[in-house]
Amino acid sequence: MLNKENSTVSRAWEATLRKTHAAKKRANSIFGTIALANATATNTTTTTTTNAVEDNDKNCTISEAAYFTEKILPNGEYYKGQWCDNFPEGQGKYYWIDGCMYVGEWHKGKTMGRGRFRWPSGATYEGEFKSGYMDGTGTYVGSNGDTYKGQWVMNLKHGNGIEYYANGDWYEGEWRRGLRYGIGKYQWHNKNHYDGEWKNGVIHGNGCFVWINGDQYDGCWEDGMPKGNGTYQLSDGSFYVGYWSKEENEQNGTYHPSESSSNDVEWDPKIVYNQLADCKISPGEKVPILPSQKRLAISYSSNNAEKSRRPSIDGRGSLVLERPFDKMNLWDENDNDFNSFEMSRQLDCEFYGVNPAESNYKFNPVLPLKVPKPGNRQGETISVGHKNYELMLNLQLGIRHSVGRPAPPTSLDLKASAFDPKKKIWTRFPPEGSKYTPPHQSCEFKWKDYTPVVFRSLRKLFKVDPADYMLSICGNDALRELSSPGKSGSFFYLTDDDIYMIKTMKKAEVKVFLKMLAAYYNHVRSFENSLVIKYYGLHCVKVTGAIQKKVRFVIMGNLLRSEYTIHTRFDLKGSSLGRVTNKPGSEINSTTILKDLDLNFIFKLQKAWFHKFCWQINRDCEFLEQVRTMDYSLLVGLHFREISSNGELIPCEKRDPRNESSSLHSRSTSDQLLLDLERQANMVLGANMPARVERTIRKPECELQLVGEQTGEYYKVILSFGIIDILQDYDITKKLEHAYKSIQYDPTSISAVDPKLYSKRFRDFIFKAFTEDT
């Protein structure tokens, strides 16, 4: 007769057996009968001696230590397959109590290799897994019939793939972070199709839309609608060409009817927008729960205890009663490589084909951006003993004389005679002084004022106080000479307060300036927000005596003078030849002028300011084209508003196109800041403007691309910018330079081109580098 203790054990065993049979029956009805690889090998493992088992390394392999088992877990979940070191290892199948199922390869408790995951809804994924993620090549079939076949990275469609939708639509092309991004073709069930560029899941860039009736639009797109230059071709041969926009005041084009066309009246582009409104892009079915979010119900046990559990001779696993425990993730929860920020950057590496070990931040999105190290104060103070000390004294004496000289009230309405290049005043400055000049310690010199009435009017137009002007340039503080001359051979000097910059000029540049002075005056008077650099005076110092030396110079505003520290500077032209800074990263500091191929941002302006910016750039370029100048550039200074203690830039909220709530919050905050600052009297275009910049990455094989690929990583900044170096005309020297370099290089990549072409190329580039912050 069994005693009480044996009776209790017997009842427990019988209950366990009943539970096991019920679970096995349920699991087999779901999984069916599958053949697990290496089953024979694992059965053979049972004959391994105890000593051999004890000698196995902790990092066991399938061939040496994995064995076949069946486990009924306390919460009713079920595993059948190969097992090692308390984890699924090799081939196996796992059934969760919510109805999810995985059949395939495992490594240390993670889905790794090829496998098949099925959701309770009937959706399935079959393909490659990595560390619990759908990663590699695989096929997802949704419960509604949507089917995607292609590349995956960390549970997201990423790379090339094709998706068929339940409604009959299909898309084939590039994906990024789960969204259509890059080049791709989308065909609707009614046979209309679009072939071209995509961004964040919508049509964006250049592409062609073809209707089933034969009509087609080929041109620029923005947010799913035509925006920019494009041509609409009707099936009867008629066409409409011009600039497209949903805003009627921006729409500008011409309709050309064909000979066979019955429509002789003006054609309305609104027809296209109405047609496109009915062409909805299928959103596709979202994955209900990601495989990497599933957890395994595995009990803790020591390695020795686990190794002692061996399958029986017939290959059936031993049946054990497990105790409750903490669940384990399919991936290591402490693995920081899979936090959301790092995951996004790893996706970027996959997308751009970049080696994560790449050390250049322009090509590697994984590398965090750092603020350049602070540079020393620009320039060398011109003190006694400096080679240009006397020149500085002469300049200060001359400006004090020119600005302080009595003159009639200044009028902004100038006669044409005021711009005559012959309108100049010579003044002699002897050391002992004269009736009009004070005594001084410098050598004798002559001072020339070019068109003084015009520049007096310009200073008034730019709201420059004469006393403050003289104090900045002629005060007790000395000027500072920049360490090296510019590419043109000119020398630059800065005032101590950084408000004004003085540049030496060649005689040819003075002639160009005087020739365009009337047009310049009328332009800056007509457009108070002009981004063209401000000029305040044009003068000449002629040293008399044995050395007859003339030094001509212009006084202009310092565009990057700001109450904020300028961390990074860019000089942007829109050309690529030679447009890179030849300095190692360790030598770049806050005063280094970076160029087009160094640019790693897109500048995001709030809507109202972006429209003002575009409008003003167009007006300024039209003026520069009119006066036949080229080789000018946009100088941009950035102050980063959020920097960590170790010098890394802190991104603002990263926009997720699938969830706009965070970006709406960030945008509303930015808009409020802009609204507050607009109330300030000194808030003008190009000066201390709050904005955001988006980081860009250049693909290694596209090193010469002017604007890199967007990453969705944003930073809050204060921007200052303006157009500089506007005094280079397209003379015979530049024409010869263009002819010579065109033989060696791509003509579109060089700076020396015709002013009309230069203006177009400059604008095209600037309107890619600056965009609306949406």
PDB file of N, CA and C in Angstrom, residues 174 180-184 194-209 217-231 242-244 273 276 709-710 767-768 771:
ATOM      1  N   GLU A 174      12.756  51.203 -53.849  1.00  0.00           N
ATOM      2  CA  GLU A 174      13.559  51.353 -52.639  1.00  0.00           C
ATOM      3  C   GLU A 174      12.685  51.681 -51.427  1.00  0.00           C
ATOM      4  N   ARG A 180       8.425  54.023 -48.335  1.00  0.00           N
ATOM      5  CA  ARG A 180       8.968  54.164 -49.688  1.00  0.00           C
ATOM      6  C   ARG A 180       9.888  55.379 -49.703  1.00  0.00           C
ATOM      7  N   TYR A 181      11.116  55.156 -50.142  1.00  0.00           N
ATOM      8  CA  TYR A 181      12.110  56.251 -50.080  1.00  0.00           C
ATOM      9  C   TYR A 181      13.185  55.970 -51.119  1.00  0.00           C
ATOM     10  N   GLY A 182      13.312  56.841 -52.117  1.00  0.00           N
ATOM     11  CA  GLY A 182      14.285  56.633 -53.180  1.00  0.00           C
ATOM     12  C   GLY A 182      13.572  56.497 -54.512  1.00  0.00           C
ATOM     13  N   ILE A 183      14.072  55.630 -55.349  1.00  0.00           N
ATOM     14  CA  ILE A 183      13.490  55.420 -56.678  1.00  0.00           C
ATOM     15  C   ILE A 183      12.548  54.226 -56.646  1.00  0.00           C
ATOM     16  N   GLY A 184      11.336  54.410 -57.161  1.00  0.00           N
ATOM     17  CA  GLY A 184      10.385  53.305 -57.162  1.00  0.00           C
ATOM     18  C   GLY A 184       9.211  53.550 -58.092  1.00  0.00           C
ATOM     19  N   TYR A 194       3.036  55.626 -61.394  1.00  0.00           N
ATOM     20  CA  TYR A 194       4.053  56.674 -61.185  1.00  0.00           C
ATOM     21  C   TYR A 194       5.408  55.998 -61.088  1.00  0.00           C
ATOM     22  N   ASP A 195       6.409  56.585 -61.756  1.00  0.00           N
ATOM     23  CA  ASP A 195       7.767  56.046 -61.733  1.00  0.00           C
ATOM     24  C   ASP A 195       8.718  57.208 -61.456  1.00  0.00           C
ATOM     25  N   GLY A 196       9.371  57.168 -60.284  1.00  0.00           N
ATOM     26  CA  GLY A 196      10.274  58.267 -59.945  1.00  0.00           C
ATOM     27  C   GLY A 196      10.691  58.240 -58.497  1.00  0.00           C
ATOM     28  N   GLU A 197      10.916  59.442 -57.923  1.00  0.00           N
ATOM     29  CA  GLU A 197      11.474  59.569 -56.585  1.00  0.00           C
ATOM     30  C   GLU A 197      10.389  59.619 -55.515  1.00  0.00           C
ATOM     31  N   TRP A 198      10.726  59.056 -54.335  1.00  0.00           N
ATOM     32  CA  TRP A 198       9.843  59.035 -53.165  1.00  0.00           C
ATOM     33  C   TRP A 198      10.607  59.533 -51.949  1.00  0.00           C
ATOM     34  N   LYS A 199       9.840  60.030 -50.978  1.00  0.00           N
ATOM     35  CA  LYS A 199      10.458  60.457 -49.722  1.00  0.00           C
ATOM     36  C   LYS A 199       9.438  60.291 -48.604  1.00  0.00           C
ATOM     37  N   ASN A 200       9.835  59.569 -47.560  1.00  0.00           N
ATOM     38  CA  ASN A 200       8.972  59.358 -46.394  1.00  0.00           C
ATOM     39  C   ASN A 200       7.588  58.833 -46.773  1.00  0.00           C
ATOM     40  N   GLY A 201       7.563  57.933 -47.780  1.00  0.00           N
ATOM     41  CA  GLY A 201       6.313  57.272 -48.122  1.00  0.00           C
ATOM     42  C   GLY A 201       5.449  57.989 -49.125  1.00  0.00           C
ATOM     43  N   VAL A 202       5.834  59.197 -49.572  1.00  0.00           N
ATOM     44  CA  VAL A 202       5.018  59.941 -50.534  1.00  0.00           C
ATOM     45  C   VAL A 202       5.862  60.304 -51.749  1.00  0.00           C
ATOM     46  N   ILE A 203       5.188  60.632 -52.855  1.00  0.00           N
ATOM     47  CA  ILE A 203       5.878  61.060 -54.075  1.00  0.00           C
ATOM     48  C   ILE A 203       6.559  62.390 -53.807  1.00  0.00           C
ATOM     49  N   HIS A 204       7.857  62.444 -54.046  1.00  0.00           N
ATOM     50  CA  HIS A 204       8.614  63.659 -53.715  1.00  0.00           C
ATOM     51  C   HIS A 204       9.916  63.642 -54.517  1.00  0.00           C
ATOM     52  N   GLY A 205      10.133  64.655 -55.362  1.00  0.00           N
ATOM     53  CA  GLY A 205      11.335  64.713 -56.184  1.00  0.00           C
ATOM     54  C   GLY A 205      10.954  64.765 -57.652  1.00  0.00           C
ATOM     55  N   ASN A 206      11.730  64.119 -58.489  1.00  0.00           N
ATOM     56  CA  ASN A 206      11.459  64.094 -59.926  1.00  0.00           C
ATOM     57  C   ASN A 206      10.835  62.761 -60.317  1.00  0.00           C
ATOM     58  N   GLY A 207       9.808  62.810 -61.156  1.00  0.00           N
ATOM     59  CA  GLY A 207       9.172  61.570 -61.575  1.00  0.00           C
ATOM     60  C   GLY A 207       8.101  61.806 -62.624  1.00  0.00           C
ATOM     61  N   CYS A 208       7.602  60.699 -63.155  1.00  0.00           N
ATOM     62  CA  CYS A 208       6.609  60.748 -64.230  1.00  0.00           C
ATOM     63  C   CYS A 208       5.364  59.966 -63.822  1.00  0.00           C
ATOM     64  N   PHE A 209       4.214  60.604 -63.939  1.00  0.00           N
ATOM     65  CA  PHE A 209       2.930  59.972 -63.640  1.00  0.00           C
ATOM     66  C   PHE A 209       2.197  59.779 -64.970  1.00  0.00           C
ATOM     67  N   TYR A 217       2.272  63.406 -66.663  1.00  0.00           N
ATOM     68  CA  TYR A 217       2.977  64.566 -66.106  1.00  0.00           C
ATOM     69  C   TYR A 217       4.402  64.150 -65.779  1.00  0.00           C
ATOM     70  N   ASP A 218       5.367  64.910 -66.255  1.00  0.00           N
ATOM     71  CA  ASP A 218       6.769  64.618 -66.022  1.00  0.00           C
ATOM     72  C   ASP A 218       7.425  65.871 -65.451  1.00  0.00           C
ATOM     73  N   GLY A 219       7.892  65.776 -64.205  1.00  0.00           N
ATOM     74  CA  GLY A 219       8.503  66.956 -63.595  1.00  0.00           C
ATOM     75  C   GLY A 219       8.731  66.793 -62.115  1.00  0.00           C
ATOM     76  N   CYS A 220       8.696  67.921 -61.404  1.00  0.00           N
ATOM     77  CA  CYS A 220       8.999  67.954 -59.967  1.00  0.00           C
ATOM     78  C   CYS A 220       7.741  67.714 -59.142  1.00  0.00           C
ATOM     79  N   TRP A 221       7.948  67.058 -57.984  1.00  0.00           N
ATOM     80  CA  TRP A 221       6.856  66.751 -57.055  1.00  0.00           C
ATOM     81  C   TRP A 221       7.251  67.149 -55.640  1.00  0.00           C
ATOM     82  N   GLU A 222       6.231  67.424 -54.845  1.00  0.00           N
ATOM     83  CA  GLU A 222       6.466  67.697 -53.429  1.00  0.00           C
ATOM     84  C   GLU A 222       5.234  67.247 -52.640  1.00  0.00           C
ATOM     85  N   ASP A 223       5.467  66.347 -51.685  1.00  0.00           N
ATOM     86  CA  ASP A 223       4.387  65.843 -50.828  1.00  0.00           C
ATOM     87  C   ASP A 223       3.206  65.306 -51.627  1.00  0.00           C
ATOM     88  N   GLY A 224       3.521  64.551 -52.687  1.00  0.00           N
ATOM     89  CA  GLY A 224       2.472  63.860 -53.441  1.00  0.00           C
ATOM     90  C   GLY A 224       1.806  64.656 -54.525  1.00  0.00           C
ATOM     91  N   MET A 225       2.204  65.913 -54.735  1.00  0.00           N
ATOM     92  CA  MET A 225       1.583  66.755 -55.756  1.00  0.00           C
ATOM     93  C   MET A 225       2.663  67.444 -56.589  1.00  0.00           C
ATOM     94  N   PRO A 226       2.344  67.796 -57.861  1.00  0.00           N
ATOM     95  CA  PRO A 226       3.314  68.532 -58.674  1.00  0.00           C
ATOM     96  C   PRO A 226       3.697  69.856 -58.008  1.00  0.00           C
ATOM     97  N   LYS A 227       4.996  70.112 -57.915  1.00  0.00           N
ATOM     98  CA  LYS A 227       5.482  71.379 -57.344  1.00  0.00           C
ATOM     99  C   LYS A 227       6.848  71.664 -57.958  1.00  0.00           C
ATOM    100  N   GLY A 228       6.905  72.699 -58.778  1.00  0.00           N
ATOM    101  CA  GLY A 228       8.140  73.036 -59.459  1.00  0.00           C
ATOM    102  C   GLY A 228       7.957  72.944 -60.962  1.00  0.00           C
ATOM    103  N   ASN A 229       9.047  72.860 -61.683  1.00  0.00           N
ATOM    104  CA  ASN A 229       8.990  72.821 -63.141  1.00  0.00           C
ATOM    105  C   ASN A 229       8.507  71.451 -63.625  1.00  0.00           C
ATOM    106  N   GLY A 230       7.610  71.458 -64.609  1.00  0.00           N
ATOM    107  CA  GLY A 230       7.089  70.197 -65.125  1.00  0.00           C
ATOM    108  C   GLY A 230       6.276  70.388 -66.398  1.00  0.00           C
ATOM    109  N   THR A 231       6.037  69.275 -67.067  1.00  0.00           N
ATOM    110  CA  THR A 231       5.280  69.296 -68.327  1.00  0.00           C
ATOM    111  C   THR A 231       4.163  68.260 -68.259  1.00  0.00           C
ATOM    112  N   GLY A 242       5.528  74.593 -67.539  1.00  0.00           N
ATOM    113  CA  GLY A 242       5.753  75.753 -66.683  1.00  0.00           C
ATOM    114  C   GLY A 242       6.043  75.351 -65.255  1.00  0.00           C
ATOM    115  N   TYR A 243       5.777  76.304 -64.370  1.00  0.00           N
ATOM    116  CA  TYR A 243       5.997  76.074 -62.935  1.00  0.00           C
ATOM    117  C   TYR A 243       4.666  75.694 -62.299  1.00  0.00           C
ATOM    118  N   TRP A 244       4.663  74.566 -61.548  1.00  0.00           N
ATOM    119  CA  TRP A 244       3.440  74.020 -60.981  1.00  0.00           C
ATOM    120  C   TRP A 244       3.380  74.283 -59.472  1.00  0.00           C
ATOM    121  N   TYR A 273      -4.529  68.313 -60.398  1.00  0.00           N
ATOM    122  CA  TYR A 273      -4.594  68.168 -58.934  1.00  0.00           C
ATOM    123  C   TYR A 273      -5.868  67.438 -58.512  1.00  0.00           C
ATOM    124  N   LEU A 276      -5.305  63.727 -59.258  1.00  0.00           N
ATOM    125  CA  LEU A 276      -4.368  63.095 -58.326  1.00  0.00           C
ATOM    126  C   LEU A 276      -4.968  62.908 -56.937  1.00  0.00           C
ATOM    127  N   GLU A 709      22.280  62.817 -48.415  1.00  0.00           N
ATOM    128  CA  GLU A 709      21.001  62.171 -48.118  1.00  0.00           C
ATOM    129  C   GLU A 709      20.530  62.577 -46.726  1.00  0.00           C
ATOM    130  N   GLN A 710      19.238  62.885 -46.606  1.00  0.00           N
ATOM    131  CA  GLN A 710      18.683  63.303 -45.324  1.00  0.00           C
ATOM    132  C   GLN A 710      18.608  62.125 -44.352  1.00  0.00           C
ATOM    133  N   PHE A 767      18.312  76.334 -53.116  1.00  0.00           N
ATOM    134  CA  PHE A 767      16.952  75.888 -52.834  1.00  0.00           C
ATOM    135  C   PHE A 767      16.879  74.402 -52.498  1.00  0.00           C
ATOM    136  N   LYS A 768      17.992  73.696 -52.638  1.00  0.00           N
ATOM    137  CA  LYS A 768      18.087  72.331 -52.124  1.00  0.00           C
ATOM    138  C   LYS A 768      18.677  72.326 -50.716  1.00  0.00           C
ATOM    139  N   THR A 771      15.302  74.491 -47.062  1.00  0.00           N
ATOM    140  CA  THR A 771      13.945  74.010 -47.319  1.00  0.00           C
ATOM    141  C   THR A 771      13.014  74.501 -46.220  1.00  0.00           C
TER     142      THR A 771
END
